[in-house]
Amino acid sequence: MMQIKNKIALLLLVSLCLLSCKKEDTVKTLYLGHTLPQTHPVHKGILEFKKALEKKSNGTLRIKIFPDGQLGSEREVLELLQIGSVAITKVSAATLSNFVSEYHILGIPYLFRDKQHQFDVLEGPIGKSILEKGSKFWLRGLCYYDAGSRSFYTSKKAIRTPEDLKGLKIRVMNNQMAINMVNAMGGSATPLSYGELYTAIQQGVVDGAENNPPSFVSSNHYEISKYYTLDQHSAVPDVLLIGTKFWNTLSDEEKVWVQAAADESSQAQKKFWNDSVEESMKIAKEAGVEVIIPDKSLFAEKSKSVIEAFVKEFPEMETTVNKIQNK
């Protein structure tokens, strides 16, 4: 199925290229694919990237955006970047960790003390170093986008302490870090397709899940999950990437434009995200969702074993983890 989708995507891109070719050899079109809807705050950040780049380049670098998974899943679009068929994409750092192991660090529970600490790290030397690590896998990181903090939501029982997770089946991404975290806190981690989750909660296949407020609301999970516990156990960012095969075709000046436009869009996207969180929480509360503010230190204490297991598996990353925690 993946090969079929890739072939369709490639044929689409070739057709678009032939249709959009201009006599001016100076004009380059960068194809950007992602899986999010056009109402999403990250998509709005990408629109800022497009606007900034086209302005900086005086129209010589143009971006054609394919949202809503038109070019495939996050993993499939990453593979298209690696072979040079697509120039840019946005993916979760969790997905990217399957290609570049250093991104696993950003999924560690309670790695960041708060939002300020998170972006001090991401926009500083440590974050930039992680972005560069992907170049050896043909995936050069440009910047990070805010994807909020993930928290637990449940349908029948409120989670106020880690003990309340006992006996509950919690849907998680098919990611070992997330699985280990929920199990360490006392729940039963249940990997499940996101598209199946609404029905799974409704029918009692799982008792709840974990995600950020905009996703909680846009998925309509707030309709069937009336308890939302803001334990904020992880803050995995999104990453804007450019394939090195395309990057290497750019002049030094064009590379400066691309990076500067990405940095500007990252700052703009933070506001879009904050606005979306406020609106989402308002919708959830008005729908009767009980929002619980727990003692996060109780959850952090339970998840320490996850960090210990991580540095044991990736000892070469222990220094970076310690630098982040002590920053």
mmCIF file of N, CA, C and O in Angstrom, residues 246-313:
data_model
loop_
_atom_site.group_PDB
_atom_site.id
_atom_site.type_symbol
_atom_site.label_atom_id
_atom_site.label_comp_id
_atom_site.label_asym_id
_atom_site.label_seq_id
_atom_site.Cartn_x
_atom_site.Cartn_y
_atom_site.Cartn_z
ATOM 1 N N PHE A 246 17.191 18.287 -1.716
ATOM 2 C CA PHE A 246 16.725 19.569 -2.241
ATOM 3 C C PHE A 246 17.579 20.710 -1.682
ATOM 4 O O PHE A 246 17.928 21.648 -2.399
ATOM 5 N N TRP A 247 17.906 20.640 -0.406
ATOM 6 C CA TRP A 247 18.710 21.675 0.260
ATOM 7 C C TRP A 247 20.014 21.923 -0.506
ATOM 8 O O TRP A 247 20.441 23.069 -0.690
ATOM 9 N N ASN A 248 20.611 20.860 -0.965
ATOM 10 C CA ASN A 248 21.902 20.970 -1.650
ATOM 11 C C ASN A 248 21.794 21.587 -3.045
ATOM 12 O O ASN A 248 22.817 21.922 -3.649
ATOM 13 N N THR A 249 20.571 21.743 -3.541
ATOM 14 C CA THR A 249 20.395 22.414 -4.835
ATOM 15 C C THR A 249 20.272 23.923 -4.672
ATOM 16 O O THR A 249 20.281 24.661 -5.669
ATOM 17 N N LEU A 250 20.158 24.385 -3.422
ATOM 18 C CA LEU A 250 19.981 25.810 -3.165
ATOM 19 C C LEU A 250 21.320 26.530 -3.089
ATOM 20 O O LEU A 250 22.325 25.957 -2.650
ATOM 21 N N SER A 251 21.327 27.777 -3.485
ATOM 22 C CA SER A 251 22.528 28.604 -3.326
ATOM 23 C C SER A 251 22.664 28.996 -1.862
ATOM 24 O O SER A 251 21.724 28.826 -1.069
ATOM 25 N N ASP A 252 23.826 29.524 -1.473
ATOM 26 C CA ASP A 252 24.031 29.955 -0.098
ATOM 27 C C ASP A 252 23.007 31.006 0.310
ATOM 28 O O ASP A 252 22.493 30.979 1.435
ATOM 29 N N GLU A 253 22.711 31.912 -0.587
ATOM 30 C CA GLU A 253 21.733 32.962 -0.289
ATOM 31 C C GLU A 253 20.347 32.381 -0.104
ATOM 32 O O GLU A 253 19.611 32.766 0.817
ATOM 33 N N GLU A 254 19.977 31.427 -0.945
ATOM 34 C CA GLU A 254 18.662 30.785 -0.830
ATOM 35 C C GLU A 254 18.539 30.017 0.480
ATOM 36 O O GLU A 254 17.475 30.003 1.119
ATOM 37 N N LYS A 255 19.614 29.388 0.912
ATOM 38 C CA LYS A 255 19.601 28.665 2.185
ATOM 39 C C LYS A 255 19.357 29.622 3.346
ATOM 40 O O LYS A 255 18.618 29.292 4.294
ATOM 41 N N VAL A 256 19.961 30.796 3.281
ATOM 42 C CA VAL A 256 19.751 31.810 4.322
ATOM 43 C C VAL A 256 18.287 32.230 4.354
ATOM 44 O O VAL A 256 17.686 32.365 5.424
ATOM 45 N N TRP A 257 17.677 32.429 3.190
ATOM 46 C CA TRP A 257 16.267 32.811 3.115
ATOM 47 C C TRP A 257 15.370 31.731 3.735
ATOM 48 O O TRP A 257 14.452 32.035 4.495
ATOM 49 N N VAL A 258 15.647 30.475 3.381
ATOM 50 C CA VAL A 258 14.819 29.369 3.877
ATOM 51 C C VAL A 258 14.903 29.280 5.401
ATOM 52 O O VAL A 258 13.874 29.168 6.089
ATOM 53 N N GLN A 259 16.109 29.340 5.946
ATOM 54 C CA GLN A 259 16.262 29.235 7.390
ATOM 55 C C GLN A 259 15.631 30.418 8.109
ATOM 56 O O GLN A 259 14.947 30.253 9.140
ATOM 57 N N ALA A 260 15.820 31.612 7.598
ATOM 58 C CA ALA A 260 15.256 32.809 8.231
ATOM 59 C C ALA A 260 13.723 32.768 8.202
ATOM 60 O O ALA A 260 13.062 33.123 9.194
ATOM 61 N N ALA A 261 13.150 32.317 7.092
ATOM 62 C CA ALA A 261 11.692 32.215 6.985
ATOM 63 C C ALA A 261 11.149 31.170 7.963
ATOM 64 O O ALA A 261 10.094 31.366 8.582
ATOM 65 N N ALA A 262 11.875 30.061 8.120
ATOM 66 C CA ALA A 262 11.466 29.024 9.073
ATOM 67 C C ALA A 262 11.475 29.567 10.498
ATOM 68 O O ALA A 262 10.535 29.346 11.268
ATOM 69 N N ASP A 263 12.532 30.286 10.846
ATOM 70 C CA ASP A 263 12.636 30.844 12.201
ATOM 71 C C ASP A 263 11.505 31.824 12.481
ATOM 72 O O ASP A 263 10.933 31.830 13.582
ATOM 73 N N GLU A 264 11.174 32.651 11.509
ATOM 74 C CA GLU A 264 10.081 33.608 11.684
ATOM 75 C C GLU A 264 8.750 32.884 11.865
ATOM 76 O O GLU A 264 7.928 33.260 12.704
ATOM 77 N N SER A 265 8.536 31.849 11.074
ATOM 78 C CA SER A 265 7.269 31.110 11.163
ATOM 79 C C SER A 265 7.130 30.406 12.503
ATOM 80 O O SER A 265 6.024 30.281 13.036
ATOM 81 N N SER A 266 8.249 29.954 13.065
ATOM 82 C CA SER A 266 8.227 29.280 14.361
ATOM 83 C C SER A 266 7.708 30.207 15.448
ATOM 84 O O SER A 266 6.921 29.803 16.316
ATOM 85 N N GLN A 267 8.147 31.460 15.407
ATOM 86 C CA GLN A 267 7.700 32.430 16.409
ATOM 87 C C GLN A 267 6.219 32.761 16.231
ATOM 88 O O GLN A 267 5.469 32.871 17.208
ATOM 89 N N ALA A 268 5.784 32.908 14.984
ATOM 90 C CA ALA A 268 4.374 33.208 14.716
ATOM 91 C C ALA A 268 3.473 32.047 15.125
ATOM 92 O O ALA A 268 2.380 32.243 15.653
ATOM 93 N N GLN A 269 3.962 30.830 14.904
ATOM 94 C CA GLN A 269 3.143 29.640 15.184
ATOM 95 C C GLN A 269 2.843 29.491 16.674
ATOM 96 O O GLN A 269 1.797 28.968 17.051
ATOM 97 N N LYS A 270 3.730 29.949 17.526
ATOM 98 C CA LYS A 270 3.502 29.856 18.973
ATOM 99 C C LYS A 270 2.213 30.562 19.364
ATOM 100 O O LYS A 270 1.448 30.079 20.203
ATOM 101 N N LYS A 271 1.970 31.727 18.789
ATOM 102 C CA LYS A 271 0.749 32.472 19.108
ATOM 103 C C LYS A 271 -0.474 31.739 18.583
ATOM 104 O O LYS A 271 -1.502 31.654 19.273
ATOM 105 N N PHE A 272 -0.374 31.208 17.361
ATOM 106 C CA PHE A 272 -1.495 30.437 16.818
ATOM 107 C C PHE A 272 -1.826 29.262 17.743
ATOM 108 O O PHE A 272 -2.992 28.952 17.973
ATOM 109 N N TRP A 273 -0.777 28.629 18.277
ATOM 110 C CA TRP A 273 -0.994 27.479 19.160
ATOM 111 C C TRP A 273 -1.666 27.911 20.461
ATOM 112 O O TRP A 273 -2.652 27.284 20.894
ATOM 113 N N ASN A 274 -1.178 28.967 21.077
ATOM 114 C CA ASN A 274 -1.766 29.442 22.331
ATOM 115 C C ASN A 274 -3.230 29.818 22.155
ATOM 116 O O ASN A 274 -4.078 29.510 23.008
ATOM 117 N N ASP A 275 -3.548 30.478 21.058
ATOM 118 C CA ASP A 275 -4.937 30.850 20.777
ATOM 119 C C ASP A 275 -5.801 29.609 20.628
ATOM 120 O O ASP A 275 -6.948 29.562 21.111
ATOM 121 N N SER A 276 -5.263 28.590 19.967
ATOM 122 C CA SER A 276 -6.005 27.352 19.748
ATOM 123 C C SER A 276 -6.255 26.609 21.060
ATOM 124 O O SER A 276 -7.333 26.051 21.272
ATOM 125 N N VAL A 277 -5.265 26.623 21.948
ATOM 126 C CA VAL A 277 -5.426 25.972 23.250
ATOM 127 C C VAL A 277 -6.530 26.648 24.052
ATOM 128 O O VAL A 277 -7.405 25.991 24.638
ATOM 129 N N GLU A 278 -6.516 27.975 24.081
ATOM 130 C CA GLU A 278 -7.541 28.720 24.825
ATOM 131 C C GLU A 278 -8.935 28.419 24.287
ATOM 132 O O GLU A 278 -9.877 28.181 25.060
ATOM 133 N N GLU A 279 -9.076 28.427 22.970
ATOM 134 C CA GLU A 279 -10.371 28.167 22.362
ATOM 135 C C GLU A 279 -10.821 26.727 22.620
ATOM 136 O O GLU A 279 -11.999 26.466 22.920
ATOM 137 N N SER A 280 -9.897 25.787 22.550
ATOM 138 C CA SER A 280 -10.222 24.376 22.759
ATOM 139 C C SER A 280 -10.668 24.110 24.193
ATOM 140 O O SER A 280 -11.648 23.379 24.425
ATOM 141 N N MET A 281 -9.973 24.698 25.152
ATOM 142 C CA MET A 281 -10.343 24.506 26.549
ATOM 143 C C MET A 281 -11.715 25.113 26.839
ATOM 144 O O MET A 281 -12.507 24.561 27.608
ATOM 145 N N LYS A 282 -12.004 26.221 26.209
ATOM 146 C CA LYS A 282 -13.318 26.855 26.377
ATOM 147 C C LYS A 282 -14.415 25.942 25.855
ATOM 148 O O LYS A 282 -15.448 25.742 26.521
ATOM 149 N N ILE A 283 -14.210 25.368 24.676
ATOM 150 C CA ILE A 283 -15.197 24.457 24.082
ATOM 151 C C ILE A 283 -15.408 23.231 24.971
ATOM 152 O O ILE A 283 -16.548 22.808 25.215
ATOM 153 N N ALA A 284 -14.302 22.663 25.469
ATOM 154 C CA ALA A 284 -14.403 21.458 26.306
ATOM 155 C C ALA A 284 -15.174 21.736 27.593
ATOM 156 O O ALA A 284 -16.051 20.956 27.987
ATOM 157 N N LYS A 285 -14.868 22.843 28.242
ATOM 158 C CA LYS A 285 -15.536 23.186 29.503
ATOM 159 C C LYS A 285 -17.024 23.440 29.287
ATOM 160 O O LYS A 285 -17.867 23.003 30.080
ATOM 161 N N GLU A 286 -17.341 24.145 28.205
ATOM 162 C CA GLU A 286 -18.751 24.426 27.907
ATOM 163 C C GLU A 286 -19.521 23.159 27.585
ATOM 164 O O GLU A 286 -20.749 23.102 27.760
ATOM 165 N N ALA A 287 -18.805 22.113 27.152
ATOM 166 C CA ALA A 287 -19.444 20.834 26.838
ATOM 167 C C ALA A 287 -19.566 19.941 28.073
ATOM 168 O O ALA A 287 -20.035 18.806 27.975
ATOM 169 N N GLY A 288 -19.135 20.448 29.215
ATOM 170 C CA GLY A 288 -19.278 19.694 30.456
ATOM 171 C C GLY A 288 -18.096 18.850 30.859
ATOM 172 O O GLY A 288 -18.196 18.024 31.780
ATOM 173 N N VAL A 289 -16.952 19.043 30.202
ATOM 174 C CA VAL A 289 -15.749 18.294 30.573
ATOM 175 C C VAL A 289 -15.195 18.849 31.877
ATOM 176 O O VAL A 289 -15.041 20.070 32.038
ATOM 177 N N GLU A 290 -14.906 17.956 32.819
ATOM 178 C CA GLU A 290 -14.273 18.368 34.077
ATOM 179 C C GLU A 290 -12.766 18.444 33.860
ATOM 180 O O GLU A 290 -12.130 17.440 33.533
ATOM 181 N N VAL A 291 -12.197 19.618 34.019
ATOM 182 C CA VAL A 291 -10.764 19.816 33.849
ATOM 183 C C VAL A 291 -10.092 19.729 35.225
ATOM 184 O O VAL A 291 -10.436 20.473 36.144
ATOM 185 N N ILE A 292 -9.164 18.805 35.338
ATOM 186 C CA ILE A 292 -8.510 18.522 36.622
ATOM 187 C C ILE A 292 -7.059 18.999 36.573
ATOM 188 O O ILE A 292 -6.335 18.692 35.624
ATOM 189 N N ILE A 293 -6.652 19.749 37.564
ATOM 190 C CA ILE A 293 -5.265 20.211 37.685
ATOM 191 C C ILE A 293 -4.608 19.397 38.798
ATOM 192 O O ILE A 293 -4.780 19.700 39.989
ATOM 193 N N PRO A 294 -3.872 18.341 38.476
ATOM 194 C CA PRO A 294 -3.304 17.471 39.511
ATOM 195 C C PRO A 294 -1.940 17.961 39.986
ATOM 196 O O PRO A 294 -1.386 18.939 39.457
ATOM 197 N N ASP A 295 -1.418 17.257 40.961
ATOM 198 C CA ASP A 295 -0.040 17.489 41.403
ATOM 199 C C ASP A 295 0.869 16.743 40.425
ATOM 200 O O ASP A 295 1.008 15.528 40.489
ATOM 201 N N LYS A 296 1.482 17.494 39.514
ATOM 202 C CA LYS A 296 2.273 16.861 38.455
ATOM 203 C C LYS A 296 3.492 16.125 38.998
ATOM 204 O O LYS A 296 3.997 15.195 38.363
ATOM 205 N N SER A 297 3.978 16.522 40.159
ATOM 206 C CA SER A 297 5.170 15.878 40.714
ATOM 207 C C SER A 297 4.926 14.396 40.996
ATOM 208 O O SER A 297 5.853 13.581 40.932
ATOM 209 N N LEU A 298 3.686 14.032 41.311
ATOM 210 C CA LEU A 298 3.364 12.622 41.564
ATOM 211 C C LEU A 298 3.536 11.792 40.294
ATOM 212 O O LEU A 298 4.047 10.671 40.323
ATOM 213 N N PHE A 299 3.116 12.353 39.164
ATOM 214 C CA PHE A 299 3.238 11.660 37.881
ATOM 215 C C PHE A 299 4.700 11.636 37.420
ATOM 216 O O PHE A 299 5.170 10.643 36.868
ATOM 217 N N ALA A 300 5.401 12.743 37.673
ATOM 218 C CA ALA A 300 6.816 12.821 37.286
ATOM 219 C C ALA A 300 7.641 11.781 38.042
ATOM 220 O O ALA A 300 8.548 11.153 37.479
ATOM 221 N N GLU A 301 7.321 11.606 39.318
ATOM 222 C CA GLU A 301 8.061 10.639 40.143
ATOM 223 C C GLU A 301 7.879 9.225 39.595
ATOM 224 O O GLU A 301 8.845 8.448 39.513
ATOM 225 N N LYS A 302 6.663 8.890 39.195
ATOM 226 C CA LYS A 302 6.373 7.563 38.658
ATOM 227 C C LYS A 302 7.084 7.299 37.329
ATOM 228 O O LYS A 302 7.357 6.153 36.974
ATOM 229 N N SER A 303 7.362 8.368 36.590
ATOM 230 C CA SER A 303 7.937 8.195 35.262
ATOM 231 C C SER A 303 9.461 8.215 35.247
ATOM 232 O O SER A 303 10.073 8.117 34.179
ATOM 233 N N LYS A 304 10.079 8.335 36.399
ATOM 234 C CA LYS A 304 11.543 8.371 36.449
ATOM 235 C C LYS A 304 12.184 7.114 35.865
ATOM 236 O O LYS A 304 13.261 7.163 35.287
ATOM 237 N N SER A 305 11.514 5.994 36.037
ATOM 238 C CA SER A 305 12.063 4.734 35.527
ATOM 239 C C SER A 305 12.169 4.754 34.003
ATOM 240 O O SER A 305 13.015 4.064 33.419
ATOM 241 N N VAL A 306 11.320 5.556 33.345
ATOM 242 C CA VAL A 306 11.352 5.662 31.890
ATOM 243 C C VAL A 306 12.653 6.337 31.449
ATOM 244 O O VAL A 306 13.295 5.921 30.489
ATOM 245 N N ILE A 307 13.045 7.378 32.177
ATOM 246 C CA ILE A 307 14.296 8.080 31.873
ATOM 247 C C ILE A 307 15.484 7.166 32.118
ATOM 248 O O ILE A 307 16.428 7.109 31.314
ATOM 249 N N GLU A 308 15.441 6.422 33.218
ATOM 250 C CA GLU A 308 16.530 5.504 33.539
ATOM 251 C C GLU A 308 16.682 4.443 32.454
ATOM 252 O O GLU A 308 17.803 4.103 32.049
ATOM 253 N N ALA A 309 15.565 3.933 31.957
ATOM 254 C CA ALA A 309 15.606 2.917 30.900
ATOM 255 C C ALA A 309 16.138 3.518 29.597
ATOM 256 O O ALA A 309 16.876 2.859 28.857
ATOM 257 N N PHE A 310 15.788 4.789 29.355
ATOM 258 C CA PHE A 310 16.227 5.444 28.127
ATOM 259 C C PHE A 310 17.743 5.628 28.104
ATOM 260 O O PHE A 310 18.399 5.294 27.111
ATOM 261 N N VAL A 311 18.303 6.162 29.172
ATOM 262 C CA VAL A 311 19.753 6.408 29.176
ATOM 263 C C VAL A 311 20.535 5.098 29.219
ATOM 264 O O VAL A 311 21.696 5.045 28.796
ATOM 265 N N LYS A 312 19.895 4.037 29.682
ATOM 266 C CA LYS A 312 20.543 2.731 29.646
ATOM 267 C C LYS A 312 20.596 2.212 28.214
ATOM 268 O O LYS A 312 21.596 1.614 27.782
ATOM 269 N N GLU A 313 19.520 2.475 27.449
ATOM 270 C CA GLU A 313 19.471 2.039 26.053
ATOM 271 C C GLU A 313 20.323 2.928 25.153
ATOM 272 O O GLU A 313 20.949 2.456 24.210
#
